[in-house]
mmCIF file of C-alpha atoms in Angstrom:
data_model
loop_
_atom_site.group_PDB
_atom_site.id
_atom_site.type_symbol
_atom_site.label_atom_id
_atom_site.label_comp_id
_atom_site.label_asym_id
_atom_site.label_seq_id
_atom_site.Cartn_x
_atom_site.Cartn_y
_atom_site.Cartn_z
ATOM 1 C CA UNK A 15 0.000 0.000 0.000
ATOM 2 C CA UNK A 16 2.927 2.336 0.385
ATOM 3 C CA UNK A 17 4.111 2.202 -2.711
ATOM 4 C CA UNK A 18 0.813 2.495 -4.740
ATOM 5 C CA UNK A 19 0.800 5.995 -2.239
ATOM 6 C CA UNK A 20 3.949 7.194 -3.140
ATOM 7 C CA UNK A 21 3.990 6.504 -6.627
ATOM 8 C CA UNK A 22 0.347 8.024 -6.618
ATOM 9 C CA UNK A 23 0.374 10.723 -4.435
ATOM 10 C CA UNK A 24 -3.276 11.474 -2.935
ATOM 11 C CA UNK A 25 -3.877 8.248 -3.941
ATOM 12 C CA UNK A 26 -7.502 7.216 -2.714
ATOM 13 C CA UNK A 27 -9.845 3.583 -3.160
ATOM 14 C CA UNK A 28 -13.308 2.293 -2.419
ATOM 15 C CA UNK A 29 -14.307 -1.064 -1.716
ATOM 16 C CA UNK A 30 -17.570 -3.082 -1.549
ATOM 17 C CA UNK A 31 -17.876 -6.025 1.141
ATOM 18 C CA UNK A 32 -20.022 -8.630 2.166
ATOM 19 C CA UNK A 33 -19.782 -9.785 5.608
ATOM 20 C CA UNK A 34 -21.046 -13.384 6.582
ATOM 21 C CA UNK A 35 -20.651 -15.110 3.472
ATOM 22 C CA UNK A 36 -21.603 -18.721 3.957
ATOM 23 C CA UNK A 37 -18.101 -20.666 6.194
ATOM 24 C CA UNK A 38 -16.841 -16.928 6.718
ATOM 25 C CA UNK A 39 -14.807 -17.199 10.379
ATOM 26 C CA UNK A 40 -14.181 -14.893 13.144
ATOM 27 C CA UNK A 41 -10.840 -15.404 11.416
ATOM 28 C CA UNK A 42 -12.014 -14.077 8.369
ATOM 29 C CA UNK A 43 -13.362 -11.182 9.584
ATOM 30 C CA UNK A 44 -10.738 -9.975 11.739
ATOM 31 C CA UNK A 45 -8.212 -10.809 8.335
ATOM 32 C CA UNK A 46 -10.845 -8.451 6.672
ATOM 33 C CA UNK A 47 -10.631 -5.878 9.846
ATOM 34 C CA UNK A 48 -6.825 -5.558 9.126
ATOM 35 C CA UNK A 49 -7.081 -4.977 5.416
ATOM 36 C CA UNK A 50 -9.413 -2.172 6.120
ATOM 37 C CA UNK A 51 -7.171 -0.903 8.512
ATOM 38 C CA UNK A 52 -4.331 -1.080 6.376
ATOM 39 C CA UNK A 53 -5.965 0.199 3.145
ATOM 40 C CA UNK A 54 -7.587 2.856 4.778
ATOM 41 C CA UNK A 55 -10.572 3.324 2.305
ATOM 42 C CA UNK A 56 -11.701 6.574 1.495
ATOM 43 C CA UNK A 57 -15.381 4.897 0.515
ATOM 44 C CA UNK A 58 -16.443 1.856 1.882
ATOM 45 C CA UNK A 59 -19.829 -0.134 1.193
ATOM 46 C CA UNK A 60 -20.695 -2.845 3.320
ATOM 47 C CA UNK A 61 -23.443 -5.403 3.264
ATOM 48 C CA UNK A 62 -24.377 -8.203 5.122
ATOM 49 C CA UNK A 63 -24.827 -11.823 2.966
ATOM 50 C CA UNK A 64 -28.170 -12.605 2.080
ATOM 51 C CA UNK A 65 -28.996 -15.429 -0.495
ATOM 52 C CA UNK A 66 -29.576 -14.224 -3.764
ATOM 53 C CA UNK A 67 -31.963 -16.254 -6.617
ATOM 54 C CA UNK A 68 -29.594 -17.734 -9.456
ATOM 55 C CA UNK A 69 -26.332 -17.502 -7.977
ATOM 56 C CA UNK A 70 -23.948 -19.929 -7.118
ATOM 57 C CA UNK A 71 -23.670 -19.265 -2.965
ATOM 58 C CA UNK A 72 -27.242 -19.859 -3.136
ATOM 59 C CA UNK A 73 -26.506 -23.319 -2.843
ATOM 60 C CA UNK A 74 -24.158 -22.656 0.250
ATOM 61 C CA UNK A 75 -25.427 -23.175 3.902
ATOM 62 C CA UNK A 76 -25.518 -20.191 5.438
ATOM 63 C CA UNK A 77 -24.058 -20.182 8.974
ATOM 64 C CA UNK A 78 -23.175 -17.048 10.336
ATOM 65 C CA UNK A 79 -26.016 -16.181 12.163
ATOM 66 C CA UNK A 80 -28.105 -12.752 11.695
ATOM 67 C CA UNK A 81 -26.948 -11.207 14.205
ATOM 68 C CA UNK A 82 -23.515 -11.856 13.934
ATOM 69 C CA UNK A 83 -23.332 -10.376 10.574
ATOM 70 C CA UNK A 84 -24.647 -7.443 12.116
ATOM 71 C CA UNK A 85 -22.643 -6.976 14.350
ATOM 72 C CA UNK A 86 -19.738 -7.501 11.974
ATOM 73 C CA UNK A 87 -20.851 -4.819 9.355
ATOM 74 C CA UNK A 88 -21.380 -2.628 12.600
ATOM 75 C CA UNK A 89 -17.727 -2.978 13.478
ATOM 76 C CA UNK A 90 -16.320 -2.791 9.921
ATOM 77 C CA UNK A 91 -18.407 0.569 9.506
ATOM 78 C CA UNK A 92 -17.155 2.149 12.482
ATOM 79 C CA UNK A 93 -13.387 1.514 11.496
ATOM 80 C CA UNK A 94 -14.156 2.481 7.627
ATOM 81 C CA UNK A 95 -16.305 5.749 8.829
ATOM 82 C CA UNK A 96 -13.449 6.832 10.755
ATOM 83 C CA UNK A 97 -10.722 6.199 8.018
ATOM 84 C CA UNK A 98 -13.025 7.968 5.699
ATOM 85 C CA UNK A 99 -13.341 11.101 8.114
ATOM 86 C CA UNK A 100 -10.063 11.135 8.575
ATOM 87 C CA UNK A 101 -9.541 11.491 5.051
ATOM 88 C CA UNK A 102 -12.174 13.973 4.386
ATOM 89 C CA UNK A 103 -10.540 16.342 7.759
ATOM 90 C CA UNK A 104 -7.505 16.086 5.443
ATOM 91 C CA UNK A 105 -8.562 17.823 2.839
ATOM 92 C CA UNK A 106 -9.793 21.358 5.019
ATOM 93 C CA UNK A 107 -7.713 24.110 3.978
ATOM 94 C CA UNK A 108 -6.770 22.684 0.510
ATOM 95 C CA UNK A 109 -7.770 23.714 -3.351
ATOM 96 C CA UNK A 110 -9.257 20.651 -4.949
ATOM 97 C CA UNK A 111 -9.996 20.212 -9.012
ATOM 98 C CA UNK A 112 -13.984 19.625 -9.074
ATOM 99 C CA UNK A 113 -16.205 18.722 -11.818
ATOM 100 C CA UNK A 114 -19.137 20.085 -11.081
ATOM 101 C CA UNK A 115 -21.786 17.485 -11.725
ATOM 102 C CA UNK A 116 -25.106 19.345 -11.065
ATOM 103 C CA UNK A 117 -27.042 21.786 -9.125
ATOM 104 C CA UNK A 118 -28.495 20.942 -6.063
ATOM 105 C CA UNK A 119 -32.141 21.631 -4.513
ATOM 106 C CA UNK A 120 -30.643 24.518 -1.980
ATOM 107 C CA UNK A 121 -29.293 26.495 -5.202
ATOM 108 C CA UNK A 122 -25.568 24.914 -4.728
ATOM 109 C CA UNK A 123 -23.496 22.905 -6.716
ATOM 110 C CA UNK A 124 -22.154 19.445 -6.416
ATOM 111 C CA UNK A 125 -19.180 18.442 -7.788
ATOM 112 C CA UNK A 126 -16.393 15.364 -7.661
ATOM 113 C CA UNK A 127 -12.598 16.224 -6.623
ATOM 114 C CA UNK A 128 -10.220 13.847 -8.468
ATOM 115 C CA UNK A 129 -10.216 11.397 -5.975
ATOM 116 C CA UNK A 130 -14.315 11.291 -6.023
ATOM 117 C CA UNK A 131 -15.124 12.844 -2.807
ATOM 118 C CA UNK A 132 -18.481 14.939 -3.477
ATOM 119 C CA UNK A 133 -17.823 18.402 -3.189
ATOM 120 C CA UNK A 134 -20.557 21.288 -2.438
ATOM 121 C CA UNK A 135 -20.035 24.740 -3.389
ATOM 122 C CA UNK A 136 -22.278 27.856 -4.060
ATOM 123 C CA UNK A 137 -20.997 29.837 -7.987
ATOM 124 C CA UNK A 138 -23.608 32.746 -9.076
ATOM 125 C CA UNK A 139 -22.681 30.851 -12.624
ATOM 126 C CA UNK A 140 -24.215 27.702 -14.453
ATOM 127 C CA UNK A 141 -20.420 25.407 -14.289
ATOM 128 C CA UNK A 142 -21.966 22.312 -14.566
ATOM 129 C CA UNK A 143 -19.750 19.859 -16.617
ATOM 130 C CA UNK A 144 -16.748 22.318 -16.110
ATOM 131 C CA UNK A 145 -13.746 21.831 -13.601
ATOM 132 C CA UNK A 146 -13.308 24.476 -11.078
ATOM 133 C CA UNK A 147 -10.860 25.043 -8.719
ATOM 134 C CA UNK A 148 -12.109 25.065 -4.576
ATOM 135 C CA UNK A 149 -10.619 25.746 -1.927
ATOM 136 C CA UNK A 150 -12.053 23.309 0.840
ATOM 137 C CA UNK A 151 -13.236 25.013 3.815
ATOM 138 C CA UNK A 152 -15.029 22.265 5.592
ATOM 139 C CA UNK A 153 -15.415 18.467 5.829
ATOM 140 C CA UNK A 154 -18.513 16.360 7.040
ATOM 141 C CA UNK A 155 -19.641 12.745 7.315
ATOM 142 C CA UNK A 156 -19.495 12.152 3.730
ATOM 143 C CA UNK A 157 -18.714 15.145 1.688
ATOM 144 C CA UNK A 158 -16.746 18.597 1.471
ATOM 145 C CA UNK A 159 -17.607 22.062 1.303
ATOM 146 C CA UNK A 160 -16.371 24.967 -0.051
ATOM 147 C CA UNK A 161 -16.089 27.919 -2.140
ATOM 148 C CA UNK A 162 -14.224 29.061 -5.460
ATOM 149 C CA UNK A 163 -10.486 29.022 -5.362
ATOM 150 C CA UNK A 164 -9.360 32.502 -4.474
ATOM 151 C CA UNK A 165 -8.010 34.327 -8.178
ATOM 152 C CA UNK A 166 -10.183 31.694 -10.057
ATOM 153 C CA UNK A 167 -12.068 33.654 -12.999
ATOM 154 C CA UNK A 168 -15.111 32.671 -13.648
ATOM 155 C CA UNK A 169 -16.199 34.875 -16.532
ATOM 156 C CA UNK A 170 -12.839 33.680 -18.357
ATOM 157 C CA UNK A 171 -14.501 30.458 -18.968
ATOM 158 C CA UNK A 172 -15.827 29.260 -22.273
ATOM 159 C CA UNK A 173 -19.317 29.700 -22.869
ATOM 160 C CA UNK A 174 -21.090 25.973 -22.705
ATOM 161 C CA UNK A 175 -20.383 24.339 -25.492
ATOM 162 C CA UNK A 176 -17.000 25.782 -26.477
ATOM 163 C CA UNK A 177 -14.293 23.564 -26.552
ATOM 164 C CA UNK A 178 -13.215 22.587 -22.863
ATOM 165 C CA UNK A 179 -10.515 25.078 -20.997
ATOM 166 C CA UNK A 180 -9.665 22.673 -18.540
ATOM 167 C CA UNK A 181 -7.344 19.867 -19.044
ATOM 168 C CA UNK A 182 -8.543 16.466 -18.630
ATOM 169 C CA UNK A 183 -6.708 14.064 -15.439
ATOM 170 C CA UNK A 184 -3.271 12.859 -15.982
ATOM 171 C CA UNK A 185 -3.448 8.980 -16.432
ATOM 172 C CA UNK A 186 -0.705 6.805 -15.656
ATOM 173 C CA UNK A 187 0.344 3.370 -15.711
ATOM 174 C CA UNK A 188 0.762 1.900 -12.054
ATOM 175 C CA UNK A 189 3.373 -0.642 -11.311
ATOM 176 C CA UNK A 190 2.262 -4.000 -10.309
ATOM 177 C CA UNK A 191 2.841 -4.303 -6.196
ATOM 178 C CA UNK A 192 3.191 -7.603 -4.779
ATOM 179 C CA UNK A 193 3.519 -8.530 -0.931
ATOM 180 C CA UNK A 194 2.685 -6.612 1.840
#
């Protein structure tokens, strides 16, 4: 994990997990426990197993009892909530490349900063599909909030559907990490 981080700097990931698959241990879990701990996921969506028509584990027994599984995905969401407000606290104080995505009911916009945190932010201009620079002023459970980078001018962009001013991300290749 530390070299996917330095070689990607503000490097962020997501998972999805199930907890009480059919013959999952404690063991399991608490393996599971230390991945999340040592990823550190910036989003995290959790379920508990449930059978599922059509699908292979629906011929599984299923032996983790109810309320074991939820009090698994009750542990696993505390850790993962706290790892992701963590991250989000991070981010206060810092200017943050946002494509604005659409306009929400209260009149604001909501955006996605490159590593897909949602970003809200009030603009007296339509930017939606445009990036925009802004600065982060606060962080809650889930999202950010904040407010056109200081110096950023807004008339100086394109009129909708003139060719983009903004460039698009910078893609690399990442090296293949083996091992802990």
């Amino acid at each position: 994990m530390s070299a996917l981080r330095a070689e990607v700097p503000g490097l962020t990931l997501s998972t999805d997990v199930i907890v009480g698959f059919p013959g999952e241990t404690r063991e399991d879990f608490e393996a599971t426990l230390l991945l999340a701990e040592r990823v550190r996921f910036s989003g995290f969506f959790g379920f508990t197993y449930s059978e599922r028509p059509n699908t292979p584990a629906k011929k599984l027994e299923d032996d983790v009892p109810a309320a074991e599984k939820s009090a698994r995905l009750e542990q696993i969401f505390a850790l993962t909530d706290h790892h992701r407000k963590e991250h989000l606290s991070s981010r206060v104080g810092g200017t943050e490349r946002v494509l604005c995505e659409r306009r929400a009911k209260n009149g604001d916009f909501m955006g996605r900063s490159e590593q897909n945190e949602i970003v809200h932010f009030a603009c007296e201009r339509d930017v939606v599909g445009r990036f925009i620079p802004i600065q982060i002023r606060a962080a809650y459970a889930n999202s950010l909030r904040g407010e056109i980078a200081p110096g950023f001018d807004l008339t100086a962009l394109a009129p909708h559907g003139a060719a983009a001013t903004a460039s698009g991300p910078v893609r690399r290749t990442l090296p293949v990490v083996a091992g802990p």
